[in-house]
């Protein structure tokens, strides 16, 4: 099973209470691909500039990620500058330089056409919609977005939301998109815009899945929300990419299973949390690059133990 992902492939300049890095490899599609690559085949659509080196590409190909769909264009790669001060749950964007993404025309290589799972990672919703249109036969479509696109690209985003089985966003984005402060009202207002289910990430506090009454990818409607934990951590070095890594673990696990069931969905939420917890341990993609499947399974067991309540407790 393969996931096709479109999204930013970028260089990030980041400041956190733990330090500062300049132009490290990042981007929503990059973090997502690395995380999902531990579970399934991943194929990337994106564009990079002349500053993107073979060593950058090797970060993905070493993990088996297919980069045939990453176009190399004249100019500079997407560059995001952000900082975290006080709350590590939400980044403050200091600069977004779209660069080569501003004129990108996504083309799907023929070798990608049989991808069964589509992930519309964070990028201009116009590009997300174009890729969706070129992949009409996929089994499932999940997506992400952020305040930058919600604020000024609402009409284009509305087109993408109508196409989604599952949208994954954080608390702030859910409030901003819906205009509702209450998390349950916000979730239902967002699902009324299109997504059949919504995964809201709460940073260090885990994630909650909400379901509409519409079935998706073979899953009949589920009415009770599901809350997955996050690992309490004594040190968060850099939260950048945690959301994309969550999405990569979540969707990678789903794609690795023969059938999507409510249990597979819930397990996927746990794997999402596991991958997010690793991503924040080092700057940029460093931790995911060094990660092993054994470490993932070990932490998955910890997540289960942490949130398990025996039925026989009086
Ligand atoms: P997150 O997982 O939410 O922390 O996403 C982090 C990644 O999003 C960074 O590596 C950035 O390069 C990327 N990013 C930041 N702003 C945007 C944007 N407006 N569109 C697409 N990607 C972005």
GROMACS .gro file of N, CA, C and O and ligand atoms in nm, residues 7-12 25-28 31 78-80 84 91 93 96 98 122-124 144 146 148-149 170 173 201 239-245, ligand 1:
model
  167
    7UNK      N    1   0.281   1.846  -0.034
    7UNK     CA    2   0.295   1.943   0.075
    7UNK      C    3   0.429   2.012   0.066
    7UNK      O    4   0.509   1.983  -0.025
    8UNK      N    5   0.454   2.099   0.163
    8UNK     CA    6   0.579   2.175   0.158
    8UNK      C    7   0.700   2.086   0.183
    8UNK      O    8   0.697   1.997   0.268
    9UNK      N    9   0.803   2.110   0.104
    9UNK     CA   10   0.937   2.056   0.130
    9UNK      C   11   1.018   2.184   0.148
    9UNK      O   12   1.019   2.269   0.057
   10UNK      N   13   1.077   2.201   0.263
   10UNK     CA   14   1.122   2.336   0.299
   10UNK      C   15   1.254   2.337   0.374
   10UNK      O   16   1.305   2.233   0.417
   11UNK      N   17   1.305   2.459   0.391
   11UNK     CA   18   1.410   2.482   0.489
   11UNK      C   19   1.349   2.568   0.599
   11UNK      O   20   1.275   2.663   0.569
   12UNK      N   21   1.375   2.529   0.723
   12UNK     CA   22   1.318   2.598   0.838
   12UNK      C   23   1.427   2.667   0.921
   12UNK      O   24   1.534   2.609   0.943
   25UNK      N   25   1.650   2.117   0.710
   25UNK     CA   26   1.550   2.052   0.627
   25UNK      C   27   1.420   2.035   0.705
   25UNK      O   28   1.421   1.988   0.819
   26UNK      N   29   1.310   2.078   0.644
   26UNK     CA   30   1.179   2.064   0.708
   26UNK      C   31   1.072   2.061   0.602
   26UNK      O   32   1.096   2.019   0.489
   27UNK      N   33   0.956   2.109   0.639
   27UNK     CA   34   0.842   2.107   0.546
   27UNK      C   35   0.744   2.000   0.588
   27UNK      O   36   0.784   1.894   0.639
   28UNK      N   37   0.617   2.029   0.566
   28UNK     CA   38   0.511   1.937   0.609
   28UNK      C   39   0.526   1.801   0.541
   28UNK      O   40   0.515   1.697   0.607
   31UNK      N   41   0.840   1.598   0.694
   31UNK     CA   42   0.816   1.536   0.825
   31UNK      C   43   0.715   1.421   0.813
   31UNK      O   44   0.734   1.314   0.872
   78UNK      N   45   1.106   2.670  -0.049
   78UNK     CA   46   1.018   2.725   0.054
   78UNK      C   47   1.102   2.745   0.181
   78UNK      O   48   1.181   2.658   0.218
   79UNK      N   49   1.084   2.861   0.245
   79UNK     CA   50   1.159   2.886   0.369
   79UNK      C   51   1.063   2.939   0.475
   79UNK      O   52   0.991   3.036   0.451
   80UNK      N   53   1.059   2.869   0.588
   80UNK     CA   54   0.971   2.910   0.699
   80UNK      C   55   1.057   2.949   0.818
   80UNK      O   56   1.154   2.880   0.853
   84UNK      N   57   0.916   2.955   1.908
   84UNK     CA   58   0.829   2.908   2.017
   84UNK      C   59   0.879   2.977   2.142
   84UNK      O   60   0.996   2.963   2.180
   91UNK      N   61   0.341   2.745   1.732
   91UNK     CA   62   0.453   2.821   1.675
   91UNK      C   63   0.407   2.961   1.640
   91UNK      O   64   0.292   2.983   1.603
   93UNK      N   65   0.478   3.226   1.362
   93UNK     CA   66   0.543   3.238   1.231
   93UNK      C   67   0.603   3.377   1.218
   93UNK      O   68   0.534   3.477   1.236
   96UNK      N   69   0.720   3.353   0.603
   96UNK     CA   70   0.683   3.243   0.513
   96UNK      C   71   0.725   3.286   0.372
   96UNK      O   72   0.662   3.374   0.314
   98UNK      N   73   0.736   3.156   0.018
   98UNK     CA   74   0.690   3.043  -0.065
   98UNK      C   75   0.794   3.007  -0.171
   98UNK      O   76   0.807   2.891  -0.210
  122UNK      N   77   0.012   2.019   0.458
  122UNK     CA   78   0.003   2.164   0.462
  122UNK      C   79   0.075   2.230   0.344
  122UNK      O   80   0.196   2.216   0.328
  123UNK      N   81  -0.002   2.303   0.265
  123UNK     CA   82   0.050   2.384   0.153
  123UNK      C   83  -0.069   2.461   0.098
  123UNK      O   84  -0.182   2.443   0.144
  124UNK      N   85  -0.048   2.546  -0.002
  124UNK     CA   86  -0.156   2.622  -0.063
  124UNK      C   87  -0.271   2.529  -0.103
  124UNK      O   88  -0.251   2.432  -0.177
  144UNK      N   89  -0.440   1.832   0.593
  144UNK     CA   90  -0.393   1.920   0.701
  144UNK      C   91  -0.395   2.062   0.644
  144UNK      O   92  -0.396   2.080   0.523
  146UNK      N   93  -0.312   2.510   0.794
  146UNK     CA   94  -0.271   2.588   0.911
  146UNK      C   95  -0.325   2.730   0.902
  146UNK      O   96  -0.382   2.770   0.800
  148UNK      N   97  -0.210   3.014   0.844
  148UNK     CA   98  -0.168   3.094   0.728
  148UNK      C   99  -0.269   3.082   0.614
  148UNK      O  100  -0.306   3.180   0.549
  149UNK      N  101  -0.316   2.959   0.587
  149UNK     CA  102  -0.409   2.936   0.475
  149UNK      C  103  -0.553   2.961   0.519
  149UNK      O  104  -0.636   3.005   0.439
  170UNK      N  105  -0.476   2.143   1.460
  170UNK     CA  106  -0.459   2.159   1.605
  170UNK      C  107  -0.575   2.243   1.663
  170UNK      O  108  -0.659   2.293   1.589
  173UNK      N  109  -0.625   2.595   1.525
  173UNK     CA  110  -0.674   2.595   1.387
  173UNK      C  111  -0.823   2.558   1.382
  173UNK      O  112  -0.899   2.614   1.302
  201UNK      N  113  -0.539   1.791   1.725
  201UNK     CA  114  -0.418   1.766   1.803
  201UNK      C  115  -0.406   1.872   1.913
  201UNK      O  116  -0.423   1.990   1.885
  239UNK      N  117   0.928   2.161   1.875
  239UNK     CA  118   0.798   2.102   1.837
  239UNK      C  119   0.771   2.102   1.686
  239UNK      O  120   0.675   2.041   1.642
  240UNK      N  121   0.855   2.168   1.608
  240UNK     CA  122   0.829   2.176   1.463
  240UNK      C  123   0.820   2.036   1.402
  240UNK      O  124   0.910   1.955   1.421
  241UNK      N  125   0.715   2.015   1.328
  241UNK     CA  126   0.700   1.886   1.259
  241UNK      C  127   0.627   1.782   1.342
  241UNK      O  128   0.601   1.672   1.293
  242UNK      N  129   0.592   1.815   1.467
  242UNK     CA  130   0.521   1.717   1.551
  242UNK      C  131   0.386   1.682   1.489
  242UNK      O  132   0.347   1.566   1.484
  243UNK      N  133   0.317   1.784   1.439
  243UNK     CA  134   0.185   1.762   1.380
  243UNK      C  135   0.194   1.676   1.254
  243UNK      O  136   0.114   1.585   1.233
  244UNK      N  137   0.293   1.704   1.172
  244UNK     CA  138   0.310   1.627   1.048
  244UNK      C  139   0.356   1.485   1.080
  244UNK      O  140   0.319   1.390   1.011
  245UNK      N  141   0.437   1.471   1.184
  245UNK     CA  142   0.483   1.337   1.223
  245UNK      C  143   0.367   1.258   1.281
  245UNK      O  144   0.355   1.137   1.258
  315LIG     P1  145   0.395   2.127   1.216
  315LIG     O1  146   0.397   1.979   1.202
  315LIG     O2  147   0.257   2.181   1.222
  315LIG     O3  148   0.488   2.176   1.323
  315LIG     O4  149   0.452   2.184   1.075
  315LIG     C1  150   0.585   2.225   1.060
  315LIG     C2  151   0.623   2.244   0.914
  315LIG     O5  152   0.529   2.322   0.841
  315LIG     C3  153   0.756   2.317   0.901
  315LIG     O6  154   0.859   2.225   0.869
  315LIG     C4  155   0.733   2.424   0.793
  315LIG     O7  156   0.829   2.418   0.688
  315LIG     C5  157   0.596   2.395   0.739
  315LIG     N1  158   0.517   2.516   0.714
  315LIG     C6  159   0.515   2.632   0.785
  315LIG     N2  160   0.429   2.721   0.732
  315LIG     C7  161   0.374   2.661   0.623
  315LIG     C8  162   0.278   2.702   0.523
  315LIG     N3  163   0.220   2.823   0.527
  315LIG     N4  164   0.246   2.613   0.426
  315LIG     C9  165   0.303   2.491   0.424
  315LIG     N5  166   0.394   2.447   0.512
  315LIG    C10  167   0.431   2.530   0.611
   0.00000   0.00000   0.00000
